[in-house]
GROMACS .gro file of N, CA and C in nm:
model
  378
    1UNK      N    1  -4.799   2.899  -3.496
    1UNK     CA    2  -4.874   2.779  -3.523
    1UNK      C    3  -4.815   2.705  -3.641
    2UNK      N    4  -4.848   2.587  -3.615
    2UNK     CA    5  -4.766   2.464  -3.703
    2UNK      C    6  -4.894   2.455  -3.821
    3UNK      N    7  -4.864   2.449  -3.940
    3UNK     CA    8  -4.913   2.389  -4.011
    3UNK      C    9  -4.934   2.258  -4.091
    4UNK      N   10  -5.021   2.217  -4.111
    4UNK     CA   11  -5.017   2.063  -4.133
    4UNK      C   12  -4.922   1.975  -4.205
    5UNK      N   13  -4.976   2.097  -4.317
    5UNK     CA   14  -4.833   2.037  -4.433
    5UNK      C   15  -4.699   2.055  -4.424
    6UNK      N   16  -4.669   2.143  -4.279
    6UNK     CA   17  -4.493   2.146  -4.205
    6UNK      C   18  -4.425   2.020  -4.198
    7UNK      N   19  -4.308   1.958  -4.246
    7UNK     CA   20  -4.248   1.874  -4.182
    7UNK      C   21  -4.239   1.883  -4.015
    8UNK      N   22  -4.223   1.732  -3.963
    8UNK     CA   23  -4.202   1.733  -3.809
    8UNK      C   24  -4.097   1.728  -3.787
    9UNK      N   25  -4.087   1.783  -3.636
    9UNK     CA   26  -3.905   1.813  -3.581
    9UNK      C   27  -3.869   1.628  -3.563
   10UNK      N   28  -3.747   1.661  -3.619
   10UNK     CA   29  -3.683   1.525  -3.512
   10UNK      C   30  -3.551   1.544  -3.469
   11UNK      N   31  -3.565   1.489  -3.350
   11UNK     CA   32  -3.480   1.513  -3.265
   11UNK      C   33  -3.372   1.387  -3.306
   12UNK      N   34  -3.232   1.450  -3.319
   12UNK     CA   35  -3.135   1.349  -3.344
   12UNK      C   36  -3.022   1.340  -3.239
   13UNK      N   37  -2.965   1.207  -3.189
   13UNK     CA   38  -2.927   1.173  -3.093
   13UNK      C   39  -2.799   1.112  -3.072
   14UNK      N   40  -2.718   1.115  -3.024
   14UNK     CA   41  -2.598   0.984  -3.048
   14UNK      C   42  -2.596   0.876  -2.966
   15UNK      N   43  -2.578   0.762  -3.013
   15UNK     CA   44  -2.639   0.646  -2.961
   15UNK      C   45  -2.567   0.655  -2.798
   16UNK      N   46  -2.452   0.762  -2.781
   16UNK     CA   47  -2.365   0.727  -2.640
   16UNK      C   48  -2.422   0.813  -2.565
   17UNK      N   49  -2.547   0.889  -2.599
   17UNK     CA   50  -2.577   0.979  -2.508
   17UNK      C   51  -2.567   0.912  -2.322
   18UNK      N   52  -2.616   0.813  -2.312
   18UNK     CA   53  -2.622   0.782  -2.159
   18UNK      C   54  -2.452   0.724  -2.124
   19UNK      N   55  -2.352   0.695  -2.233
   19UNK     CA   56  -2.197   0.675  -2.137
   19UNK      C   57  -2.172   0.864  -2.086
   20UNK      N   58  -2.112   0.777  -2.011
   20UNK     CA   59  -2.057   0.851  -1.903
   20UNK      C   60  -1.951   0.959  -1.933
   21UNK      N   61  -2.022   1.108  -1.901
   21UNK     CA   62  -1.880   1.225  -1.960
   21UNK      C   63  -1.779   1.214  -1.925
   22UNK      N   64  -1.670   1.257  -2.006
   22UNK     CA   65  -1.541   1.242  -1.926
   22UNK      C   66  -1.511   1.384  -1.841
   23UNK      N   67  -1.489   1.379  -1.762
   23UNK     CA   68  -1.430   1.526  -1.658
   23UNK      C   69  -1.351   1.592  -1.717
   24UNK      N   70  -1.384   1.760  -1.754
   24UNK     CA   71  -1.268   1.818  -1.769
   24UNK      C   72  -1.187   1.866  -1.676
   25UNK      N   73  -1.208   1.881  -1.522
   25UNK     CA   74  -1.102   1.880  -1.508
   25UNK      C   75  -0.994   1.793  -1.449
   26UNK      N   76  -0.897   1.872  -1.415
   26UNK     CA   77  -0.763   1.799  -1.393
   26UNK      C   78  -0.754   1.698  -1.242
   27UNK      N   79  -0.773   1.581  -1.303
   27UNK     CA   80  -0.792   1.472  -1.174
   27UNK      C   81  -0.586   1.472  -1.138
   28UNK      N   82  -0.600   1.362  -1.025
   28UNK     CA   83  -0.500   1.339  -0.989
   28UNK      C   84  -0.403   1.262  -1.071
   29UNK      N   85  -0.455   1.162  -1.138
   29UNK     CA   86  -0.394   1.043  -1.209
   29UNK      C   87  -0.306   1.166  -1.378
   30UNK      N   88  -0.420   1.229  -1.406
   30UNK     CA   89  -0.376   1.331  -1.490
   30UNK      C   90  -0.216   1.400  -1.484
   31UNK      N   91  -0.254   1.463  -1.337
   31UNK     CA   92  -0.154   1.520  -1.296
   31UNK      C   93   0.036   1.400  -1.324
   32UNK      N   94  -0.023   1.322  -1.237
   32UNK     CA   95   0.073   1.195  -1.270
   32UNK      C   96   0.128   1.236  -1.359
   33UNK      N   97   0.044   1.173  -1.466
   33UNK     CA   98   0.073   1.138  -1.612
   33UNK      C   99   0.169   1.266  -1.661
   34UNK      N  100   0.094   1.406  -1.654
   34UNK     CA  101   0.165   1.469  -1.745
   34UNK      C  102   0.317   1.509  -1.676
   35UNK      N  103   0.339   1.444  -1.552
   35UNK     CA  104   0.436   1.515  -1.463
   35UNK      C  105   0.435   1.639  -1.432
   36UNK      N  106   0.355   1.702  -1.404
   36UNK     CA  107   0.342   1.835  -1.305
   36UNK      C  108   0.381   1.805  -1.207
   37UNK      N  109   0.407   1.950  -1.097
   37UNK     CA  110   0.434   1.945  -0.986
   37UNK      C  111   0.322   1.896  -0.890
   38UNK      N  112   0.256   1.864  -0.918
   38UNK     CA  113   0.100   1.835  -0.801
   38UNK      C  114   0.156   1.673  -0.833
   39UNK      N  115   0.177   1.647  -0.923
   39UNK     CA  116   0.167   1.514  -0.963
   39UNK      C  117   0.357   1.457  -0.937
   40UNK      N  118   0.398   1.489  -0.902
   40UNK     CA  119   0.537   1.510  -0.840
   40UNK      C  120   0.504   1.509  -0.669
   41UNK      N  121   0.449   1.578  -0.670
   41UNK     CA  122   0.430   1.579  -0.488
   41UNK      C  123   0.288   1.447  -0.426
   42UNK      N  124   0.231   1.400  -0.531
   42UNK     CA  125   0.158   1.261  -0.515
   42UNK      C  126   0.276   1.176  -0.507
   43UNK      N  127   0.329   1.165  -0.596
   43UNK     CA  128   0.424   1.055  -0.612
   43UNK      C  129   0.526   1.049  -0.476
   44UNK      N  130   0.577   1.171  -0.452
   44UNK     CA  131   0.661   1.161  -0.327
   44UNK      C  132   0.619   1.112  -0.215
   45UNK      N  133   0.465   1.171  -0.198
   45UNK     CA  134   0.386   1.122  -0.078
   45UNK      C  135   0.391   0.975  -0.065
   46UNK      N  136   0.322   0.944  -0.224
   46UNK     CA  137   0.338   0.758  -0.197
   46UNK      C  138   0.476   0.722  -0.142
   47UNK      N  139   0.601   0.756  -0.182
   47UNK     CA  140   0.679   0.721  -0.173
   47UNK      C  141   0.718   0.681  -0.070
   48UNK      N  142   0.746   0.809   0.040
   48UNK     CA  143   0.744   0.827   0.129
   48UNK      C  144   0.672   0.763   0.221
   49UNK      N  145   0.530   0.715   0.184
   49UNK     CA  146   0.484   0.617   0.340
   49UNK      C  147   0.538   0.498   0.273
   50UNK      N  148   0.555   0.439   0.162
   50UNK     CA  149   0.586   0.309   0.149
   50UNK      C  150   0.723   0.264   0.232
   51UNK      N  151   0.821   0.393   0.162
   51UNK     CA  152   0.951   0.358   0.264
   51UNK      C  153   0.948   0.385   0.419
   52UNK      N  154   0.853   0.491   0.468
   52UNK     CA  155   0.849   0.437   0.601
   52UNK      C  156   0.796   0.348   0.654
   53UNK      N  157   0.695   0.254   0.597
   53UNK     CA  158   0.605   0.143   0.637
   53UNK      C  159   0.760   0.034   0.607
   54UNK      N  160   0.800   0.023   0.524
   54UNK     CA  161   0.939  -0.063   0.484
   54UNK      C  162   1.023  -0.055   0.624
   55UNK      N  163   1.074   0.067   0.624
   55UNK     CA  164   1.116   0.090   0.770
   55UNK      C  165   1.103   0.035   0.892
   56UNK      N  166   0.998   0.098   0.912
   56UNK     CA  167   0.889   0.052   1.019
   56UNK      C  168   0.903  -0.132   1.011
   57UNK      N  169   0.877  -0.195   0.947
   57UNK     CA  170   0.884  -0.328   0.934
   57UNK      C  171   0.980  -0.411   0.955
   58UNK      N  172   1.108  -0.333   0.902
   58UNK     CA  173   1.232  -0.398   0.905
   58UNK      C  174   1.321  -0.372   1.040
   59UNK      N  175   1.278  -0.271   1.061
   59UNK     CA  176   1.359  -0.221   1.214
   59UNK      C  177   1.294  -0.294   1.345
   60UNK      N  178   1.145  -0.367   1.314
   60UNK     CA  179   1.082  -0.439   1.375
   60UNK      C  180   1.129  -0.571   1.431
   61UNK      N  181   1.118  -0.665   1.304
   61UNK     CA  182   1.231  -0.778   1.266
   61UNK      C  183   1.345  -0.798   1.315
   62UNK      N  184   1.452  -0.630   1.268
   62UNK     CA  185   1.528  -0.676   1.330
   62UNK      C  186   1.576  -0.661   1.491
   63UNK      N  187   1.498  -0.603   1.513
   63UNK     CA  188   1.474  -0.552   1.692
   63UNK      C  189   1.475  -0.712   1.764
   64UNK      N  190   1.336  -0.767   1.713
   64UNK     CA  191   1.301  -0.906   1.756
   64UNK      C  192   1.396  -1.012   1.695
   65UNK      N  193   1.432  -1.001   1.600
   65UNK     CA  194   1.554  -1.111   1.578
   65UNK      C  195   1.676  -1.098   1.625
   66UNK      N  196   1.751  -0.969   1.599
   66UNK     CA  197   1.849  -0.906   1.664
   66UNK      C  198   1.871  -0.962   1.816
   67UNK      N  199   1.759  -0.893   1.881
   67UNK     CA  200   1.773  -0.930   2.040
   67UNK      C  201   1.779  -1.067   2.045
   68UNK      N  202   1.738  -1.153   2.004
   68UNK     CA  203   1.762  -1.302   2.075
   68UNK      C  204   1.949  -1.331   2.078
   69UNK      N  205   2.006  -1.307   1.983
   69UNK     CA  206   2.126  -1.306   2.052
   69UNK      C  207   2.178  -1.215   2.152
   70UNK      N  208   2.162  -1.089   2.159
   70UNK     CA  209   2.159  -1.028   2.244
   70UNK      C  210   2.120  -1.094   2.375
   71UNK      N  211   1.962  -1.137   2.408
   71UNK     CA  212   1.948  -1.177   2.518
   71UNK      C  213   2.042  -1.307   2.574
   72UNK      N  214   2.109  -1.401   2.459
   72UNK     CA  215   2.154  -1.478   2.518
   72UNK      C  216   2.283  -1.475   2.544
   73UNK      N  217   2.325  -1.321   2.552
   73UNK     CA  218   2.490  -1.312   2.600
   73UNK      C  219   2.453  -1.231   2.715
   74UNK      N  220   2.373  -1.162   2.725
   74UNK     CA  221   2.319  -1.114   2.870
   74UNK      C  222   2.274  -1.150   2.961
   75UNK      N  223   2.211  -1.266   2.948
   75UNK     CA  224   2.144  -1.384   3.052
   75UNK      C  225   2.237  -1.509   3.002
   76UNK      N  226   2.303  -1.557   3.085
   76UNK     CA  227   2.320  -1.631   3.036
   76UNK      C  228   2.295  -1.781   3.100
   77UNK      N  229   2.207  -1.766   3.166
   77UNK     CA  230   2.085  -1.862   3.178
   77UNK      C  231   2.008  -1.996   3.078
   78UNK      N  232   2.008  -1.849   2.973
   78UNK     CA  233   1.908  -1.903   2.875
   78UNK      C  234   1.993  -1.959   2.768
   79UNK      N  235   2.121  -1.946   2.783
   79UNK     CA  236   2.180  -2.061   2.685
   79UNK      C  237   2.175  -2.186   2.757
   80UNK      N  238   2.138  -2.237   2.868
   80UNK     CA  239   2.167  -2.396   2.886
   80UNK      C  240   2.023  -2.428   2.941
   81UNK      N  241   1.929  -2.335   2.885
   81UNK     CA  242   1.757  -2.404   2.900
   81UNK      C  243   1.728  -2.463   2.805
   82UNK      N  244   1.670  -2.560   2.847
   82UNK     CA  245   1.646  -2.655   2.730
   82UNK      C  246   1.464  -2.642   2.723
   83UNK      N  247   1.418  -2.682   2.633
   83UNK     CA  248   1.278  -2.709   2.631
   83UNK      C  249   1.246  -2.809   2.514
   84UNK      N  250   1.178  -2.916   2.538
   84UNK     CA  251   1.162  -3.035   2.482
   84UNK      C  252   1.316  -3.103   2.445
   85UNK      N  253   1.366  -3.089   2.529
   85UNK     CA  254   1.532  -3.132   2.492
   85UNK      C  255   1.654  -3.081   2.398
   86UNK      N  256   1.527  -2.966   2.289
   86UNK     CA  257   1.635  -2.860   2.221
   86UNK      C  258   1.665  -2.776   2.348
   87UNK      N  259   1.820  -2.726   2.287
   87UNK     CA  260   1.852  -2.566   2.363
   87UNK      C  261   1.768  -2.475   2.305
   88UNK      N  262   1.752  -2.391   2.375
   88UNK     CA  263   1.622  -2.281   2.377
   88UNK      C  264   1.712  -2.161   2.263
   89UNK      N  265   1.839  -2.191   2.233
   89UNK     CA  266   1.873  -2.075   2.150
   89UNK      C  267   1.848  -2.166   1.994
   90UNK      N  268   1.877  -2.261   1.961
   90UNK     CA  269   1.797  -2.320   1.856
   90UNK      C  270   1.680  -2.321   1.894
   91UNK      N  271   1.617  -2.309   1.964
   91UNK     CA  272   1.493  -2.342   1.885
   91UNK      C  273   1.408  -2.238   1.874
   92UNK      N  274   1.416  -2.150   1.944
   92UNK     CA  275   1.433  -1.970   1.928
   92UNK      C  276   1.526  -1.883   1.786
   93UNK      N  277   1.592  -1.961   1.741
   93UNK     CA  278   1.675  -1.905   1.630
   93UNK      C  279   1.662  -2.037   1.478
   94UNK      N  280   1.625  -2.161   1.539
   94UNK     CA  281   1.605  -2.205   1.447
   94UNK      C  282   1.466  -2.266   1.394
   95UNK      N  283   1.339  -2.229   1.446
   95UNK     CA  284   1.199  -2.239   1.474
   95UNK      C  285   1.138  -2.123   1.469
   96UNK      N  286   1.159  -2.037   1.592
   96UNK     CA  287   1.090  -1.912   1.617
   96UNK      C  288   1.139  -1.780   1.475
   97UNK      N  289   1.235  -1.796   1.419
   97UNK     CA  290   1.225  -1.711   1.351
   97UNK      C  291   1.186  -1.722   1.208
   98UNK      N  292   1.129  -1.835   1.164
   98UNK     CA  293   1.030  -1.843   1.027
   98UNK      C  294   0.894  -1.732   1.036
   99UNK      N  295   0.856  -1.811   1.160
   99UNK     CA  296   0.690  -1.720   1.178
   99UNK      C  297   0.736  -1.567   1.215
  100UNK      N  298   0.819  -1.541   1.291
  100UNK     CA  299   0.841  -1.360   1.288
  100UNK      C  300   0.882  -1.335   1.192
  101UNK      N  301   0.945  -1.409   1.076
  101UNK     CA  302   0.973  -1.322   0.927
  101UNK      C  303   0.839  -1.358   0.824
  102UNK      N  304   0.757  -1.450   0.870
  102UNK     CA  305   0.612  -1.438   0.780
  102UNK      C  306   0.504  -1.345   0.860
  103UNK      N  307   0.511  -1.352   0.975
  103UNK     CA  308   0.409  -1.236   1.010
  103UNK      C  309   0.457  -1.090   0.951
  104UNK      N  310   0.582  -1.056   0.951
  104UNK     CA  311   0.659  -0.916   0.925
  104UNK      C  312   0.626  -0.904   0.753
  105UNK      N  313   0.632  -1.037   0.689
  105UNK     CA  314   0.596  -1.008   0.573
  105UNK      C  315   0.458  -0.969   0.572
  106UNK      N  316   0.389  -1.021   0.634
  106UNK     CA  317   0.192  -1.041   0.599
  106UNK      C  318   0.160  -0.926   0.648
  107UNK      N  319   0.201  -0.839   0.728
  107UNK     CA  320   0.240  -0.670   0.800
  107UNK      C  321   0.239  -0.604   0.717
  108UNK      N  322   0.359  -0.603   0.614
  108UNK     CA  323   0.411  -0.494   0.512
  108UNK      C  324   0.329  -0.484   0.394
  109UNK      N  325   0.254  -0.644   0.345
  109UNK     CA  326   0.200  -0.626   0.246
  109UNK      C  327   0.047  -0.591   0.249
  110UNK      N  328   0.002  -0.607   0.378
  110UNK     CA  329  -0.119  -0.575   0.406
  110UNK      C  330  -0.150  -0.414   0.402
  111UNK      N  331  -0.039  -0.363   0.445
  111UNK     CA  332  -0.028  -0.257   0.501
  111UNK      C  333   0.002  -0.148   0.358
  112UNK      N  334   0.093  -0.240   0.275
  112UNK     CA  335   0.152  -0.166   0.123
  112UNK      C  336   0.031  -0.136   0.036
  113UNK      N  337  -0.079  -0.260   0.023
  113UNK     CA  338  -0.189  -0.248  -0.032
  113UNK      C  339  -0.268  -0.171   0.013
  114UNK      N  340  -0.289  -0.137   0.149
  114UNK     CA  341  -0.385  -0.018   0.202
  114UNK      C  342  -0.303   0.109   0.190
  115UNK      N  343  -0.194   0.113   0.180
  115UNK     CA  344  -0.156   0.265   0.100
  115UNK      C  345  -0.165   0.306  -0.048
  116UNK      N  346  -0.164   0.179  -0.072
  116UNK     CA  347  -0.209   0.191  -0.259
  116UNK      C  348  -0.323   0.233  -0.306
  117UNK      N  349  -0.409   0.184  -0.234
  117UNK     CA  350  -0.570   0.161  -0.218
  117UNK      C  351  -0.576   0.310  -0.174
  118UNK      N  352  -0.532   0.363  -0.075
  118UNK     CA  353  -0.606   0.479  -0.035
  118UNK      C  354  -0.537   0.609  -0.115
  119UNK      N  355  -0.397   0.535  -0.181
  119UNK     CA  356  -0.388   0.626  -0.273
  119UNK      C  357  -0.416   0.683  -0.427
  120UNK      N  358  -0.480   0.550  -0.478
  120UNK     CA  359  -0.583   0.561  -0.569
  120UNK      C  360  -0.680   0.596  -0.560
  121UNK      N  361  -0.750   0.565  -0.436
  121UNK     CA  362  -0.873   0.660  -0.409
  121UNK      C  363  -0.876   0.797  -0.388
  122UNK      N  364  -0.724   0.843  -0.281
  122UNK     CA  365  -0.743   1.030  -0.312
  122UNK      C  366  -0.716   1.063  -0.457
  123UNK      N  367  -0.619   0.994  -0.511
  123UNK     CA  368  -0.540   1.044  -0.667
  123UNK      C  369  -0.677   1.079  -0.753
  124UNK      N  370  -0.787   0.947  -0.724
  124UNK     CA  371  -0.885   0.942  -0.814
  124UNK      C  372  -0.968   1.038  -0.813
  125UNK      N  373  -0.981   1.083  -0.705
  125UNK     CA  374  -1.114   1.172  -0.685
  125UNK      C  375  -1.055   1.352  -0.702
  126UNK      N  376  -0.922   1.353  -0.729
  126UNK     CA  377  -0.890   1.508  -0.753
  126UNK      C  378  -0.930   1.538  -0.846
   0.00000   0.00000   0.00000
């Protein structure tokens, strides 16, 4: 039992009690940082889909750009079609290939950012 003339408890506090603890343990980004091997084999992973998405993109491009000359030594048809009065190999080589090198771009970067993205999100949550 407390007696009257006891001083009262007080409870003392630090004003950060409600920020947020930091984690002890070892997240992904950590790993990074200090260069460990976990954090060595993140990095490769990224690596690795970026240059195959690069790949993937460029071997695309040049498949579809590539072939138009191709097709027009194989057919050779389609060198003396005309359409709207251009030859169809200008205007296939000098028209058609802006928009297949901006879609191929809008591909890679769409695609670069959703590997970034999903690799900050696993990195983050280790």
């Amino acid at each position: 039992m407390s007696t009257p003339d006891a001083p009262r408890r007080i409870r003392v506090t630090s004003p950060r009690t409600s920020a947020a603890r930091r984690s002890s343990s070892h997240t992904g980004t950590r790993e990074i940082d200090e260069q460990t091997r976990v954090g060595e084999v993140y990095m490769h992973s990224l690596i690795q889909s970026q240059l195959r998405l690069a790949l993937a993109v460029i071997l695309g491009a040049a498949v579809m750009l590539g072939g138009l000359p191709l097709l027009f030594w194989l057919v050779p048809a389609t060198r003396r079609f005309s359409v709207v009065g251009l030859p169809l190999p200008w205007l296939l080589l000098g028209v058609v290939v802006y928009p297949v090198v901006y879609v191929a771009a809008r591909v890679y970067t769409r695609k670069a950012e959703r590997i970034e993205a999903e690799f900050t999100e696993f990195v983050g949550r280790k």
